[in-house]
Amino acid sequence: MAVNNMVVMGRIVAPYGVYGWLKVLPDTEAIDGLFDYDTWWLGKGDDWREMVVETAKLHNDVIVVKLEGIDDRDAAFACKGKQIAVPRAQLPEPDENEYYWSDLIGLRVKNSQGVDFGLIIEVFETGANDVLVVKPDVVKPDVVSADADKEKPQERLLPFVATVVLEVDLKAKTMLVDWDEDF
């Protein structure tokens, strides 16, 4: 299945025990949102495979899951860092001005003054609101100076709130924000 037909819903952070269980950090609105799906797609980049969920349960702020065919700690450890996705066709359409996090990754972010901040590389939740991690494009300076660290563009953390995010265009892969260049 093509990656663009899936929505990333979480990631495997570690093995859990010795019998192939996995710790999953979900990226869903409700922590148990992945429980609605009997099969998950595991992978990264262009390498994905469908997995059957045998058992899943909540454990503190993560999900622990037993997937068919992952039967020992070594097999579980090989899954560490892989993403979990669900086919887009199985998900409800988001409401207006709501987005799946995986759809925001890779959008080019510019502010109202036309300053290009770079690309969204991650979205995370803080409790108060979601936060966008925007990484500037890599710029190779022609001349290296003693102040190179000061001149190096930094990642920006932008709150994903209506007063900051003015426009999201998924087709054009762009986001317009009201955010000062110096902040």
Short mmCIF file of C-alpha atoms in Angstrom, two decimals:
data_model
loop_
_atom_site.label_atom_id
_atom_site.label_comp_id
_atom_site.label_asym_id
_atom_site.label_seq_id
_atom_site.Cartn_x
_atom_site.Cartn_y
_atom_site.Cartn_z
CA MET A 1 0.00 0.00 0.00
CA ALA A 2 1.32 3.47 -0.86
CA VAL A 3 2.43 5.59 2.08
CA ASN A 4 0.29 8.55 0.98
CA ASN A 5 -2.82 6.35 1.38
CA MET A 6 -2.07 5.90 5.09
CA VAL A 7 -2.21 8.10 8.15
CA VAL A 8 0.50 7.66 10.78
CA MET A 9 -1.16 7.12 14.15
CA GLY A 10 1.80 6.40 16.44
CA ARG A 11 5.21 4.80 16.77
CA ILE A 12 6.83 1.85 18.50
CA VAL A 13 9.14 3.10 21.24
CA ALA A 14 10.43 -0.13 22.82
CA PRO A 15 9.92 -3.84 23.36
CA TYR A 16 7.80 -4.74 26.39
CA GLY A 17 8.75 -7.96 28.15
CA VAL A 18 10.23 -11.05 26.54
CA TYR A 19 7.26 -12.43 24.56
CA GLY A 20 7.16 -9.97 21.65
CA TRP A 21 4.98 -7.26 23.16
CA LEU A 22 5.61 -3.67 22.05
CA LYS A 23 5.27 -0.26 23.71
CA VAL A 24 3.45 2.14 21.38
CA LEU A 25 3.25 5.90 21.75
CA PRO A 26 0.00 6.85 19.99
CA ASP A 27 -0.48 10.10 18.07
CA THR A 28 -4.25 9.89 18.34
CA GLU A 29 -6.66 12.33 19.95
CA ALA A 30 -7.78 9.64 22.40
CA ILE A 31 -4.98 7.42 23.71
CA ASP A 32 -6.99 4.29 22.85
CA GLY A 33 -7.84 5.46 19.30
CA LEU A 34 -5.77 2.66 17.75
CA PHE A 35 -7.98 0.05 19.45
CA ASP A 36 -10.57 0.64 16.70
CA TYR A 37 -8.39 -1.16 14.13
CA ASP A 38 -7.73 -4.92 13.94
CA THR A 39 -4.76 -4.50 11.62
CA TRP A 40 -2.01 -1.90 11.67
CA TRP A 41 0.62 -1.07 9.09
CA LEU A 42 4.18 -0.96 10.49
CA GLY A 43 7.03 0.67 8.72
CA LYS A 44 9.04 3.68 7.78
CA GLY A 45 9.76 5.35 4.46
CA ASP A 46 8.65 3.03 1.66
CA ASP A 47 8.91 -0.22 3.67
CA TRP A 48 5.51 -1.06 5.21
CA ARG A 49 3.79 -4.30 6.14
CA GLU A 50 0.35 -5.10 7.45
CA MET A 51 0.22 -6.65 10.94
CA VAL A 52 -2.69 -8.26 12.79
CA VAL A 53 -3.29 -7.01 16.33
CA GLU A 54 -3.67 -9.97 18.72
CA THR A 55 -4.10 -7.96 21.92
CA ALA A 56 -3.73 -4.30 22.89
CA LYS A 57 -4.16 -2.59 26.24
CA LEU A 58 -3.43 0.69 27.97
CA HIS A 59 -0.38 0.88 30.20
CA ASN A 60 0.09 4.30 31.83
CA ASP A 61 0.55 6.78 28.95
CA VAL A 62 1.37 4.19 26.27
CA ILE A 63 -0.28 1.23 24.60
CA VAL A 64 1.22 -2.23 24.91
CA VAL A 65 0.39 -4.49 22.02
CA LYS A 66 1.00 -8.05 20.88
CA LEU A 67 1.15 -8.34 17.08
CA GLU A 68 0.82 -11.61 15.22
CA GLY A 69 4.25 -12.94 14.20
CA ILE A 70 6.22 -10.86 16.72
CA ASP A 71 6.85 -13.57 19.30
CA ASP A 72 10.04 -12.72 21.17
CA ARG A 73 12.07 -9.79 22.44
CA ASP A 74 14.45 -9.82 19.45
CA ALA A 75 11.57 -9.55 16.97
CA ALA A 76 10.02 -6.80 19.11
CA PHE A 77 13.32 -4.93 19.30
CA ALA A 78 13.54 -4.99 15.48
CA CYS A 79 10.27 -3.02 15.40
CA LYS A 80 11.57 -0.21 17.61
CA GLY A 81 11.28 3.17 15.86
CA LYS A 82 8.79 1.99 13.26
CA GLN A 83 5.66 4.01 12.70
CA ILE A 84 2.12 2.70 12.93
CA ALA A 85 -0.35 3.71 10.25
CA VAL A 86 -3.92 3.00 9.25
CA PRO A 87 -5.28 3.23 5.69
CA ARG A 88 -6.83 6.67 5.16
CA ALA A 89 -10.00 5.03 3.78
CA GLN A 90 -10.70 3.51 7.23
CA LEU A 91 -10.55 6.89 9.00
CA PRO A 92 -13.29 9.48 9.29
CA GLU A 93 -12.85 12.67 7.30
CA PRO A 94 -11.53 15.40 9.59
CA ASP A 95 -13.82 18.33 10.26
CA GLU A 96 -13.10 21.75 8.79
CA ASN A 97 -9.85 23.18 10.23
CA GLU A 98 -8.93 19.78 11.68
CA TYR A 99 -6.01 17.78 10.32
CA TYR A 100 -4.30 14.48 10.82
CA TRP A 101 -0.82 15.20 12.17
CA SER A 102 0.81 13.10 9.45
CA ASP A 103 -0.79 15.41 6.84
CA LEU A 104 0.96 18.41 8.39
CA ILE A 105 4.44 16.84 8.26
CA GLY A 106 6.34 18.24 5.29
CA LEU A 107 4.26 21.40 4.83
CA ARG A 108 6.29 24.53 4.02
CA VAL A 109 5.68 27.25 6.61
CA LYS A 110 5.80 30.98 5.80
CA ASN A 111 4.75 33.92 7.91
CA SER A 112 2.52 36.85 6.88
CA GLN A 113 5.60 38.84 5.83
CA GLY A 114 6.66 36.09 3.41
CA VAL A 115 9.56 34.77 5.52
CA ASP A 116 10.11 31.06 4.83
CA PHE A 117 10.56 29.20 8.15
CA GLY A 118 11.12 25.78 6.56
CA LEU A 119 9.24 22.48 6.82
CA ILE A 120 7.14 20.91 9.57
CA ILE A 121 9.09 17.86 10.77
CA GLU A 122 7.04 16.89 13.82
CA VAL A 123 3.86 17.64 15.74
CA PHE A 124 3.42 16.95 19.43
CA GLU A 125 0.90 17.58 22.18
CA THR A 126 1.60 19.70 25.25
CA GLY A 127 -1.74 19.46 27.00
CA ALA A 128 -2.68 23.08 26.27
CA ASN A 129 -2.34 22.74 22.49
CA ASP A 130 -0.48 20.91 19.76
CA VAL A 131 2.94 22.25 18.75
CA LEU A 132 4.52 22.28 15.29
CA VAL A 133 8.27 21.72 14.99
CA VAL A 134 9.49 23.67 11.97
CA LYS A 135 13.01 23.05 10.70
CA PRO A 136 14.68 25.50 8.32
CA ASP A 137 16.13 24.24 5.08
CA VAL A 138 19.82 23.44 5.33
CA VAL A 139 21.88 26.42 4.20
CA LYS A 140 25.57 25.90 3.48
CA PRO A 141 27.42 29.15 4.11
CA ASP A 142 30.13 30.16 1.62
CA VAL A 143 32.27 31.52 4.42
CA VAL A 144 32.60 30.04 7.88
CA SER A 145 32.87 32.64 10.61
CA ALA A 146 33.49 32.58 14.34
CA ASP A 147 29.82 33.51 14.77
CA ALA A 148 28.59 30.54 12.69
CA ASP A 149 26.60 29.11 15.59
CA LYS A 150 24.81 32.43 16.09
CA GLU A 151 23.95 32.61 12.38
CA LYS A 152 22.73 29.02 12.19
CA PRO A 153 18.94 28.93 11.68
CA GLN A 154 17.16 27.21 14.55
CA GLU A 155 14.11 25.00 14.71
CA ARG A 156 10.98 26.87 15.66
CA LEU A 157 8.21 25.60 17.91
CA LEU A 158 4.89 27.10 16.87
CA PRO A 159 1.62 26.55 18.72
CA PHE A 160 -1.01 24.99 16.49
CA VAL A 161 -3.78 27.44 17.38
CA ALA A 162 -6.10 29.56 15.23
CA THR A 163 -4.44 32.85 16.20
CA VAL A 164 -1.08 31.60 14.87
CA VAL A 165 -2.04 29.25 12.01
CA LEU A 166 -3.86 31.41 9.49
CA GLU A 167 -4.12 29.02 6.55
CA VAL A 168 -3.37 25.38 5.76
CA ASP A 169 -3.29 24.28 2.13
CA LEU A 170 -2.70 20.53 2.01
CA LYS A 171 -2.79 20.42 -1.80
CA ALA A 172 -0.10 23.11 -2.12
CA LYS A 173 1.70 21.67 0.96
CA THR A 174 1.90 25.12 2.59
CA MET A 175 0.97 26.78 5.86
CA LEU A 176 0.67 30.50 6.51
CA VAL A 177 1.34 31.63 10.08
CA ASP A 178 1.22 34.85 12.08
CA TRP A 179 4.60 34.47 13.78
CA ASP A 180 7.46 36.94 14.13
CA GLU A 181 10.68 36.01 12.36
CA ASP A 182 12.75 36.81 15.46
CA PHE A 183 10.72 34.66 17.84
#
